[in-house]
XYZ file of C-alpha atoms in Angstrom:
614
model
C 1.462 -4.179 -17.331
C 4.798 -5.904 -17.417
C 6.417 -8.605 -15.937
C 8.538 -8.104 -12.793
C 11.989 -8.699 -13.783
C 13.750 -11.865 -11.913
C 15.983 -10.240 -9.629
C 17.004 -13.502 -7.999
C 20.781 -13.831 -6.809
C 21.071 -16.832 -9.113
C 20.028 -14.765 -12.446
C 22.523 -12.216 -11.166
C 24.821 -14.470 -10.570
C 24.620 -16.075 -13.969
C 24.469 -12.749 -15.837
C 28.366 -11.563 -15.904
C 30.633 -14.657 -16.929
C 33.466 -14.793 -14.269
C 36.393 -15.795 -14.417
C 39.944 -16.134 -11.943
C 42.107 -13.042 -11.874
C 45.349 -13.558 -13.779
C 48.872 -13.023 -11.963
C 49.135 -9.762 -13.498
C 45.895 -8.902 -12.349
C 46.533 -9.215 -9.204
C 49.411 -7.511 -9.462
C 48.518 -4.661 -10.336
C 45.250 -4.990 -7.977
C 47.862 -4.975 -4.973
C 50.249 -2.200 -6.507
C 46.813 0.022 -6.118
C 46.394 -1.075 -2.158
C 44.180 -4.006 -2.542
C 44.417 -7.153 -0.341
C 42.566 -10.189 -0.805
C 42.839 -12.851 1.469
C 42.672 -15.515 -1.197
C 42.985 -14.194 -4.608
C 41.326 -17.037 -5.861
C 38.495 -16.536 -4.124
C 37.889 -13.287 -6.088
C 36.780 -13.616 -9.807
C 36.339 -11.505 -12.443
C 34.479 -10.510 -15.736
C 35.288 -8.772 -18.505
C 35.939 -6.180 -19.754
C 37.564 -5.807 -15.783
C 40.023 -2.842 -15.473
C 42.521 -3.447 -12.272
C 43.034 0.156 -12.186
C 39.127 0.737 -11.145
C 39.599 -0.718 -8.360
C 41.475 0.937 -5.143
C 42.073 0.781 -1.599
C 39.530 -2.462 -1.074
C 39.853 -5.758 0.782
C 38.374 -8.770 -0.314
C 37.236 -11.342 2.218
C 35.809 -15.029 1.261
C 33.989 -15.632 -2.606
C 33.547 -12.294 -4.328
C 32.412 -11.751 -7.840
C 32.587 -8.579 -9.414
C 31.033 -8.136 -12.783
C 32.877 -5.635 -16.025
C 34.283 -2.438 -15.129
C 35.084 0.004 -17.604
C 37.574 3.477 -16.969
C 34.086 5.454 -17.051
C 32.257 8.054 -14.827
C 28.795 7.233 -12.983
C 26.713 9.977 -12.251
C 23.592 11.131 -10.018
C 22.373 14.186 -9.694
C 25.547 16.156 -9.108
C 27.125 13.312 -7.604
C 29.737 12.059 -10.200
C 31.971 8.982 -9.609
C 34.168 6.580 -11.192
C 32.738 3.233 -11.896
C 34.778 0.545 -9.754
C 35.198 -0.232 -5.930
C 37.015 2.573 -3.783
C 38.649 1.987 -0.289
C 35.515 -0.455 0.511
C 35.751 -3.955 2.225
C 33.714 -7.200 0.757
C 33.017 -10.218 1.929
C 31.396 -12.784 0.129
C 29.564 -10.509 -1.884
C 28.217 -10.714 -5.804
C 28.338 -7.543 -7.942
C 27.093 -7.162 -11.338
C 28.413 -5.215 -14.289
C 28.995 -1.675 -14.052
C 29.128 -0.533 -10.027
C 30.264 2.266 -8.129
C 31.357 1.330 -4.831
C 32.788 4.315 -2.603
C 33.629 4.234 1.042
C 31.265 1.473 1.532
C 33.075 0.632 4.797
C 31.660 -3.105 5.209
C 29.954 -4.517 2.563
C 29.178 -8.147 3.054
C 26.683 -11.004 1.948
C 24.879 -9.001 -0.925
C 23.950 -9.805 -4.337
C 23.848 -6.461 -6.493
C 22.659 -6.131 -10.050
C 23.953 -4.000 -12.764
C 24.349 0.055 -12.660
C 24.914 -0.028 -8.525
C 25.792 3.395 -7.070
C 26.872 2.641 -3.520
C 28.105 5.678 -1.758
C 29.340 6.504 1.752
C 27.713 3.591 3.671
C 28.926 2.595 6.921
C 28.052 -1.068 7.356
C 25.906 -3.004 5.278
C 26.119 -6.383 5.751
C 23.407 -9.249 5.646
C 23.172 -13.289 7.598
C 23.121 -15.837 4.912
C 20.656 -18.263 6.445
C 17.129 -16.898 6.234
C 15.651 -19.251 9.331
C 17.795 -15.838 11.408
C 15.430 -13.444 10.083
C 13.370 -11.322 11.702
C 10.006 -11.472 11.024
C 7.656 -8.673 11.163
C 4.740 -8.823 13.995
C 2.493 -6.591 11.735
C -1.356 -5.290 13.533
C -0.499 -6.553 16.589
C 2.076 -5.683 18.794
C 2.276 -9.409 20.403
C 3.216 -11.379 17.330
C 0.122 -12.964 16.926
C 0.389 -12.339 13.556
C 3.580 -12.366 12.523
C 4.924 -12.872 8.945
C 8.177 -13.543 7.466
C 9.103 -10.713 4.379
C 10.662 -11.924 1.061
C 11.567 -9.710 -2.125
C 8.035 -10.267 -4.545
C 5.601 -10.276 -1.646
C 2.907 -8.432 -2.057
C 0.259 -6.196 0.463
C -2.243 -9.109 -0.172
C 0.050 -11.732 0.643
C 1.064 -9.698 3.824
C -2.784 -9.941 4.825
C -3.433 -13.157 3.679
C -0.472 -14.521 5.853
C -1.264 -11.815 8.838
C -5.320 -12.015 8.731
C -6.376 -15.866 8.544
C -4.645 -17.003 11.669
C -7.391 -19.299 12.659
C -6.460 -21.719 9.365
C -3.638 -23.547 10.881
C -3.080 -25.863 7.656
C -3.188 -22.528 5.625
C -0.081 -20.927 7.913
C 1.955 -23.802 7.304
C 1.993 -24.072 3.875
C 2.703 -19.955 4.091
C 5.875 -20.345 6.038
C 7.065 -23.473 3.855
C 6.431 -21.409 0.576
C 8.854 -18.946 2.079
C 11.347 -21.285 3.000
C 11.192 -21.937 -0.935
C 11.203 -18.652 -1.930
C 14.250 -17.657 0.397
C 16.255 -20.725 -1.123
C 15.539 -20.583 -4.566
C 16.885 -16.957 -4.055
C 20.255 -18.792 -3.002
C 19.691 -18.480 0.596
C 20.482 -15.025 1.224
C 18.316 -11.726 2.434
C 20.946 -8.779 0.593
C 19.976 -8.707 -2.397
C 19.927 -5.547 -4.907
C 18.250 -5.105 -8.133
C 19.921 -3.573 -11.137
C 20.418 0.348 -11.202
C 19.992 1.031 -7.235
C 21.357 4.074 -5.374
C 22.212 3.577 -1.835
C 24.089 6.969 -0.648
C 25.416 8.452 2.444
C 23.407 5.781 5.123
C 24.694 4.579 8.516
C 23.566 0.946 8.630
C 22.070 -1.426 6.523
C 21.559 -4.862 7.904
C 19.407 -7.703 5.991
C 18.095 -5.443 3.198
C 16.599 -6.384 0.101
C 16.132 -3.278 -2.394
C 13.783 -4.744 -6.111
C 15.084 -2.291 -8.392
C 15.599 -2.256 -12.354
C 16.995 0.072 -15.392
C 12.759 0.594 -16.121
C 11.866 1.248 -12.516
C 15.063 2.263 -10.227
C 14.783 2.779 -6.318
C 17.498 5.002 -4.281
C 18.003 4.795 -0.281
C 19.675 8.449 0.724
C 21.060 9.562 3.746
C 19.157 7.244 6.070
C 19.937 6.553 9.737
C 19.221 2.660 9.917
C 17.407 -0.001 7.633
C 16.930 -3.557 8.762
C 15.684 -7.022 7.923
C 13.308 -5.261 5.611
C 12.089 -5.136 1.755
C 12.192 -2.106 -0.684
C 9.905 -2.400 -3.794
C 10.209 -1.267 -7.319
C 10.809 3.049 -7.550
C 10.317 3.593 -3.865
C 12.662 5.988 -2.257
C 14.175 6.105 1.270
C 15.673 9.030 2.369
C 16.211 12.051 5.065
C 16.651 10.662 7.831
C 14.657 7.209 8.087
C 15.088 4.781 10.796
C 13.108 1.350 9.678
C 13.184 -1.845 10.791
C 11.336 -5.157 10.188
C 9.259 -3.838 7.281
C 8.068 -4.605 3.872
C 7.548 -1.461 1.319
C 5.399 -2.358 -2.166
C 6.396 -0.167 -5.171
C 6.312 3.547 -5.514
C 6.794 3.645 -1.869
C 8.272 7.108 -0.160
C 9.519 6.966 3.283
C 10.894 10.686 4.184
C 12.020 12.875 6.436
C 12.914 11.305 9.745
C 9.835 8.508 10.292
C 10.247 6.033 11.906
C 8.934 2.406 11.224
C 8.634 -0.604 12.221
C 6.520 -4.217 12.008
C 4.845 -2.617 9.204
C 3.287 -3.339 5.605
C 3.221 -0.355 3.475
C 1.336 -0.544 0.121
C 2.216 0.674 -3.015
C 1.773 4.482 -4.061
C 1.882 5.404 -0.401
C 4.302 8.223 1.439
C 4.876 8.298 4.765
C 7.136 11.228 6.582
C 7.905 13.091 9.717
C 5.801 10.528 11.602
C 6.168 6.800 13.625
C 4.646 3.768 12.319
C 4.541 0.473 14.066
C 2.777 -3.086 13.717
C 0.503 -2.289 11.262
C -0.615 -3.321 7.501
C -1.121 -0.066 5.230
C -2.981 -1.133 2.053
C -1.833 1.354 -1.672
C -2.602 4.691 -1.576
C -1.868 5.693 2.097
C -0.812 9.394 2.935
C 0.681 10.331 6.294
C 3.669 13.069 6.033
C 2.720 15.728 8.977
C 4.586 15.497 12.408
C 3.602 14.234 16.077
C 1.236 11.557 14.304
C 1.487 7.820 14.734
C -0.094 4.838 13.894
C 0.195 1.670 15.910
C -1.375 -1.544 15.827
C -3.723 -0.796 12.833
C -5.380 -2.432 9.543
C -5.651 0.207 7.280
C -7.044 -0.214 4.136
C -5.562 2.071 1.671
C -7.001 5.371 -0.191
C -6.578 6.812 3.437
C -5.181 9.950 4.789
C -3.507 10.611 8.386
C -3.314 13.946 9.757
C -1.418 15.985 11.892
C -1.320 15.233 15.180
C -3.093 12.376 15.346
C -2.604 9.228 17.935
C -3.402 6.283 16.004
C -1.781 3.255 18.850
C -2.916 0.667 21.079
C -2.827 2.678 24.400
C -3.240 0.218 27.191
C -6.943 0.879 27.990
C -8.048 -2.489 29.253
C -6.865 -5.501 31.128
C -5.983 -7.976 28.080
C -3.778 -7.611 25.491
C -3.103 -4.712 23.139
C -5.880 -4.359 20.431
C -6.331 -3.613 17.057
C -7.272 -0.958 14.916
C -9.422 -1.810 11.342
C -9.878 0.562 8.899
C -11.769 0.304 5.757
C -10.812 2.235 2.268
C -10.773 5.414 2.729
C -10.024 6.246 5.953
C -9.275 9.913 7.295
C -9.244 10.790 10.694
C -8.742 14.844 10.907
C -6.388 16.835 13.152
C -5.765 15.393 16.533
C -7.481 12.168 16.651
C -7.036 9.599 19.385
C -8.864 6.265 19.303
C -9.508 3.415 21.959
C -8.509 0.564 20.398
C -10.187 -1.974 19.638
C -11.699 0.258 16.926
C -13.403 -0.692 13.622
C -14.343 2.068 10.600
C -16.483 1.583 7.093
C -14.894 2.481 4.225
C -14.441 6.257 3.670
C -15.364 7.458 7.157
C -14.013 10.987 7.946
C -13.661 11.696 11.556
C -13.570 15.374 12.970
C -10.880 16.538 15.468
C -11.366 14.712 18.217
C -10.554 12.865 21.500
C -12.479 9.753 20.986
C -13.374 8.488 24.545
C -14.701 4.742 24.004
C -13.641 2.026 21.461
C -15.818 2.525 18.046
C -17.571 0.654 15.448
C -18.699 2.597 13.053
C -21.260 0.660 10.346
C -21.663 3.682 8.225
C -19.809 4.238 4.931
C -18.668 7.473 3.516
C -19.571 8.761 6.682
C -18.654 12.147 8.961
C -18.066 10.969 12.468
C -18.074 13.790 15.408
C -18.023 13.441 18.925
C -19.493 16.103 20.273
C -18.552 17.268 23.652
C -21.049 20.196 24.611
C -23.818 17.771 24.190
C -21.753 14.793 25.355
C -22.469 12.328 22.303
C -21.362 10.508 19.273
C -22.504 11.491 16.041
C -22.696 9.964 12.363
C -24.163 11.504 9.576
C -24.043 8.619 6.818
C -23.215 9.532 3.194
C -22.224 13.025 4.253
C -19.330 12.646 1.625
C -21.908 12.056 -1.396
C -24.123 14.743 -0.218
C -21.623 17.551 1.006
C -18.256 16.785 -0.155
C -18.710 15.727 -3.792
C -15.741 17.023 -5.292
C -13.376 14.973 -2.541
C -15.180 11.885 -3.575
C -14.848 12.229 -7.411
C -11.457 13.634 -7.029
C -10.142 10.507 -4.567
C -11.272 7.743 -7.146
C -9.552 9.655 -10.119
C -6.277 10.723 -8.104
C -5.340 7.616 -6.907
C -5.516 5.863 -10.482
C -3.205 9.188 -12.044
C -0.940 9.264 -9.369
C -0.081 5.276 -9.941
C 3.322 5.448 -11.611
C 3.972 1.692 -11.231
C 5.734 -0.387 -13.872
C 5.340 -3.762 -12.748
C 1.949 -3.253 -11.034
C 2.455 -6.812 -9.063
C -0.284 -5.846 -6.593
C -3.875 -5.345 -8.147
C -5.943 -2.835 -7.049
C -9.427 -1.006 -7.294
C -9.043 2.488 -6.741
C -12.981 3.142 -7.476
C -14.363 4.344 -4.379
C -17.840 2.816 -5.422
C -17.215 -0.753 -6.048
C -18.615 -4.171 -5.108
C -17.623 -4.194 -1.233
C -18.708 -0.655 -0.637
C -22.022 -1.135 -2.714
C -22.448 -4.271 0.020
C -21.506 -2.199 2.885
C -24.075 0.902 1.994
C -26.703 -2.114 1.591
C -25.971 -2.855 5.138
C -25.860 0.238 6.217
C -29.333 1.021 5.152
C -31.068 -2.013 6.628
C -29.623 -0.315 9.777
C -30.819 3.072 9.352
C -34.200 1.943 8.318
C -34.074 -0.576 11.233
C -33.157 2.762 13.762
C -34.984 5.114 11.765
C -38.475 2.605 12.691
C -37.430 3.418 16.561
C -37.555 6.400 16.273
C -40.812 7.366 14.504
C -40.377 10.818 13.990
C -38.112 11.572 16.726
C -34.033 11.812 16.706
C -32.747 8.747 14.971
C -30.213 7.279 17.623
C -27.938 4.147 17.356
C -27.173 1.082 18.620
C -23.594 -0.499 18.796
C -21.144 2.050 17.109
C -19.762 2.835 20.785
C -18.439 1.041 23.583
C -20.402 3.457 25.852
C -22.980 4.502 28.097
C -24.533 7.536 26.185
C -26.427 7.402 23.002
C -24.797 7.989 19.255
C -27.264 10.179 17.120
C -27.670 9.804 13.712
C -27.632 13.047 11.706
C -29.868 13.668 8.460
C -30.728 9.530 8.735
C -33.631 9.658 5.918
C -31.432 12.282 3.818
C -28.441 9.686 4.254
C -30.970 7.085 3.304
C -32.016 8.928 -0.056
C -28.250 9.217 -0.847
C -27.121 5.580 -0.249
C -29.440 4.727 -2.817
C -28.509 7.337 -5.186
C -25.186 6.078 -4.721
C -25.996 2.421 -5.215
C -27.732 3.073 -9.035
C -24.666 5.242 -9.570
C -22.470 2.459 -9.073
C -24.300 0.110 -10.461
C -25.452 1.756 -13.821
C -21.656 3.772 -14.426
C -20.419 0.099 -15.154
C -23.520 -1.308 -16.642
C -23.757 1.454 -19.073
C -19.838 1.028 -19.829
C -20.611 -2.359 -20.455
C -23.614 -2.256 -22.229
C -24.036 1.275 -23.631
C -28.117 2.259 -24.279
C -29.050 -1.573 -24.770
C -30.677 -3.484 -21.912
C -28.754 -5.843 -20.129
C -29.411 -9.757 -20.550
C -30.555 -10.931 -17.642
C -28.077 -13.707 -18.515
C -25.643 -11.182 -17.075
C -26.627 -12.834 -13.851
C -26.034 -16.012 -14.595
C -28.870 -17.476 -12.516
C -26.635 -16.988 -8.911
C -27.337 -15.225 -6.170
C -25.891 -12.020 -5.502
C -22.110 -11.709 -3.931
C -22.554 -10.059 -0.893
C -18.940 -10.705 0.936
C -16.143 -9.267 -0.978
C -12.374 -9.776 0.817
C -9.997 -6.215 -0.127
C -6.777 -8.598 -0.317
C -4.335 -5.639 -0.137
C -6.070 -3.180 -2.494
C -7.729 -6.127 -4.738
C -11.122 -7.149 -5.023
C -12.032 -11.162 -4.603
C -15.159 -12.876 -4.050
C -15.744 -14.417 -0.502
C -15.984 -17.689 -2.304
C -12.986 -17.395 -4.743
C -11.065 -16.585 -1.574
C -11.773 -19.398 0.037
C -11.137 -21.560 -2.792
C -8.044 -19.829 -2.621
C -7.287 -20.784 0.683
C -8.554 -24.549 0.411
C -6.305 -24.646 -2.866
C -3.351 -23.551 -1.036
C -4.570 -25.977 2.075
C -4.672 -29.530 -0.073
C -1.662 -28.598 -1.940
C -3.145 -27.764 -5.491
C -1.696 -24.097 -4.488
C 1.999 -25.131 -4.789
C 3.685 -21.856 -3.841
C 3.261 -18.021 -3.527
C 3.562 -18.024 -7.572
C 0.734 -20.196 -8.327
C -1.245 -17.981 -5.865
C 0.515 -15.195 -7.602
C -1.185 -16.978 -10.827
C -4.725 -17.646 -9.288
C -4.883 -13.773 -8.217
C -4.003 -12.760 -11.665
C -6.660 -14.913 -12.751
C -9.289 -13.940 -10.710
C -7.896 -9.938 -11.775
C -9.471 -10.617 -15.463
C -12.165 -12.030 -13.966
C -12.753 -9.302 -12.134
C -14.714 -6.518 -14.388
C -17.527 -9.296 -15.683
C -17.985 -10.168 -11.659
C -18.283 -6.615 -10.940
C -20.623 -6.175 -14.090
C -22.976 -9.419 -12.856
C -23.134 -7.799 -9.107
C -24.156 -4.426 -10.651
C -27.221 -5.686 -12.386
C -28.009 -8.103 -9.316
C -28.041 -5.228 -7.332
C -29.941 -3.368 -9.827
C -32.560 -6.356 -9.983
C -32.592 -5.705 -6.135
C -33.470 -2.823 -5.825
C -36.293 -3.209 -8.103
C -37.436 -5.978 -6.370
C -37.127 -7.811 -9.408
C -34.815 -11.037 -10.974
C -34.545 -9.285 -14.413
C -34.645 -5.942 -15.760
C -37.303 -5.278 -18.403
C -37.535 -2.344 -20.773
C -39.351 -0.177 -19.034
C -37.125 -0.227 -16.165
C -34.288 -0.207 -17.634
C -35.208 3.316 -18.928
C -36.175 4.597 -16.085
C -33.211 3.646 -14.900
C -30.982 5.360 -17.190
C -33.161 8.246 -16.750
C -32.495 8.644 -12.857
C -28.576 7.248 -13.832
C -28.719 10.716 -16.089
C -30.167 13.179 -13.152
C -27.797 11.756 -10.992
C -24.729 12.686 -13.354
C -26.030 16.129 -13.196
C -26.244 16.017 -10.012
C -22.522 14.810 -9.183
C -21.594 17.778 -11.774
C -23.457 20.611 -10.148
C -22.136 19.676 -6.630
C -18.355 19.493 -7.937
C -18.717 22.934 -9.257
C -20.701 23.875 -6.176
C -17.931 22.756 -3.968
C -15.128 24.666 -6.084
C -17.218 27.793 -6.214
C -17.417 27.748 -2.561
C -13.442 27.984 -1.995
C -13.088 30.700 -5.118
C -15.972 32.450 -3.315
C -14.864 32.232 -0.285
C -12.930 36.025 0.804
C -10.653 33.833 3.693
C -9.475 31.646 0.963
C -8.118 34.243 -1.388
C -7.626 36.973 1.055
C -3.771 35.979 1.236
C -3.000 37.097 -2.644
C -2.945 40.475 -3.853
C -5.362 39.942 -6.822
C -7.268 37.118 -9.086
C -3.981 36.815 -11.771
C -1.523 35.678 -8.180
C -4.400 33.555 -6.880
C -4.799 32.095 -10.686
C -0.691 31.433 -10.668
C -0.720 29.842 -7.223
C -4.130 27.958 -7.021
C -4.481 27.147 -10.569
């Protein structure tokens, strides 16, 4: 993992060494239609070549870094390097750009290698107490949040979720302040080897780009008082304001956003997004879908169609919606909100009627309206969908193209907090499963409702959560270990951690977070670096926690404090069956689609169907 490169205006400022034009300079600067104000105002490094520069005006302190008699070049867009017919005011550029028919261009700091191309305003205010500040999950500010270039998903929840700590938002909104002024006090700032083509307005934008990891805006409507992150991409048509975009972002193809977090690795298209926090990994690129007012907690999928918003259905304010990993609501969904979701819950096409809280992980959710009543079959992914579920926790790690990786993330879809929630989940289905005796297994409290929410193939679901819990537990153990039994050392004589906090696609300890926040609280947390720092810290830690809760939970489910011999072979044993298990239902689930005459009834024979499907 590397470092993120400082793209603060003062290290681009320092970078080029500037100097005053000379009289000839200027002379010939004004032979080729340029005007300056002040001459002296405008300075200069070198290698600088007058003749680069054309048809420009130059308003207040402008700094323009070397320019060389040389072509720039993307795709088959090929320019000279310089400034063409393009107004600046008080504006830093670093060696090498390509400014053409920028028509205002004022109050940015750009880095090296800048392609800026057919832009008709882009200007920026210079004292960051005037920025707008997002109103993320909620859509009446309760939990607004003030963007700055380096801030990550995690800090975006940190800031947005704990809004009971008073002490803790302070210190948040002062660490800002800092952050904003040891970046000289100004919003526009954009790293080295950017592309920012043929967009309409571009008003308090800050683009982290760099010759490793470059990100492009292209032919967008509007983008304002907002953050780009390393090798995202903006382009066809995007409208976005008051947003913050981690790296490897992709916003396409006319969405529109606003008051939103995006994570890293996610793409969002044809679609509107408002007030929300989107952990990595989020997928929502089909049109007349939106998502408003939501938590949603990355690794999750939107479909077509669906209606994702706070709609007005009660007498107090807007809700929320919360979302655990995973999330995937199919065609057509519409939620009451206030809703909550485990992680990995997939929803059929539906018209939910009544807010939800669904306690179930890696759960199919129907509600059916012949028999007029919710239904949750719990570990329906494990037991029919097996090939989705070992496919999502390898895509998500090979489709992470990050350089700088700023934001940590577990992309395992069987990890510490969803070994905790299927724990919980089966004290409730033996608790309902009691009830019932041997009758229909019927819950309490996933509905805001009147009519009963059965739970389908409860005892099956049981079996599974517990397959899925020695899964967990043993894949790591094993990795850890290999054939030799664990030292019951490994548990270092705590108790188990039951409360893990997903800090924007990371995995801390209850107790480490609030450390965290008490830290930040008394002051020994300076600044979003050092809690920049302690999350890196708690990152190595990471893999021995994880190790430590796998055996406790191991220990647990023997009823035991240590693992002996004997059980440790039996539990490889059952760890072995279980592999087979996962293998036989991922080939089970392909066969059915190569089987299956509707899928391949489209291609003339098995050699197009090969080509096409792979």
């Amino acid at each position: 993992m590397q470092k993120n490169p400082t793209n603060s205006i003062k290290t681009i400022m320092s970078r080029p060494s500037y100097r005053n034009l000379t009289p000839a300079e200027i002379e010939r600067l004004e032979h080729h239609g340029n005007y300056a104000a002040d001459w002296s105002a405008v300075r200069v490094a070198d290698p600088f070549c007058p003749e680069c520069i054309r048809d420009s005006t130059f308003m207040g302190a402008v700094s323009i870094g070397s320019i060389e008699n040389r072509r720039r070049t993307d795709g088959d867009l090929a320019l000279p390097e310089g400034i063409y017919r393009s107004p600046l005011a008080d504006t830093v550029l670093g060696n090498h750009p390509a400014i053409h028919n920028v028509h205002m261009l004022s109050g940015y700091t750009i880095g090296d290698n800048a392609l800026l191309f057919n832009i008709d305003e882009m200007t920026c205010t210079a004292d960051p107490r005037r920025m707008a500040w997002l109103e993320p999950m909620n859509e009446n500010g309760g939990r607004r949040l003030l963007p700055f270039g380096g801030m990550t998903t995690g800090d975006a929840y940190l800031w947005a979720r704990y809004r009971g700590r008073k002490a803790l938002m302070e210190k948040l909104e002062q660490f800002t302040y800092d952050k904003l002024r040891a970046d000289g006090s100004r919003c526009g700032l954009l790293g080295d080897n950017v592309v920012m083509k043929n967009t309409k307005s571009v008003h308090n934008l800050t683009v982290r780009s760099s010759a490793d990891d470059p990100s492009r805006v292209d032919t967008c409507i509007a983008l304002h008082d907002g953050v780009i992150g390393y090798g995202s991409t903006v382009e066809h048509g995007v409208i976005a304001e008051r947003f913050l975009l981690g790296e490897h972002v992709h916003l396409e193809y006319g969405l529109r956003l606003n008051d939103t977090v995006v994570g890293d690795n996610s793409t969002l298209a044809r679609c509107e997004v408002g007030n929300s926090i989107i952990f990595p990994a989020h997928e929502q690129h089909h049109n007349n879908s939106f998502l408003i007012a939501g938590l949603i907690m990355g690794q999750s999928n939107i479909a077509a169609g669906g209606t994702i918003g706070s709609n007005h259905n009660s007498r107090t304010a807007d809700g929320e919606l919360c979302a655990g990993r995973g999330f995937w609501p199919g065609l057509c969904c519409s939620f009451k909100h206030s809703s909550r979701f485990a992680s990995y819950c997939l929803l059929a096409k539906a018209d939910y009627p009544a807010e939800l809280d669904i306690k179930l992980p890696f759960a199919l959710v129907n509600n059916n309206q012949s028999k007029d009543q919710l239904e949750v079959m719990p570990a329906y992914w494990w037991m029919y969908n097996m090939y989705a579920m070992d496919r999502n926790s390898k895509k998500f790690a090979k489709r992470d193209k990050r350089v700088y990786k700023a934001q940590h993330i577990e992309f395992d879809n069987l990890a510490p907090d969803t070994a905790e929630e299927i724990i919980r989940a089966m004290e409730l289905l033996r608790g309902w499963m009691a009830q019932a005796g041997d009758g229909a297994v019927y819950a309490d409290g996933m509905e805001k409702s009147k009519r009963r929410t059965l739970v389908i193939k409860a005892r099956e679901g049981l079996q599974a959560y517990e397959e899925m819990l020695v899964y967990y537990a043993m894949k790591y153990l094993t990795a850890a270990c290999g054939d030799a039994l664990p030292s019951p050392a490994m548990a270092h004589g705590a108790a188990r951690t039951t409360e893990w906090v997903n800090l924007g696609g990371q995995l801390v300890a209850k107790a480490d977070m609030e450390q965290l926040i008490a830290d930040v609280e008394s002051g020994a947390l300076d600044g979003w670096d050092a809690i920049h720092g302690r999350l890196d810290t708690l990152w190595q830690a990471y893999p021995s926690q994880r190790d430590t809760h796998a055996y406790q939970l191991l220990c647990a489910l023997e009823g035991t404090e240590s693992l002996d011999a004997a059980q440790w072979q039996r539990l490889r044993q059952r760890y072995a069956a279980i592999c087979r298990y996962i293998d036989d239902q991922i080939r089970l689930s392909r066969h059915k689609d190569e089987v299956n005459p509707f899928r391949t009834m489209t291609f003339w024979d098995a050699d197009e169907a090969a080509a096409v499907l792979g």
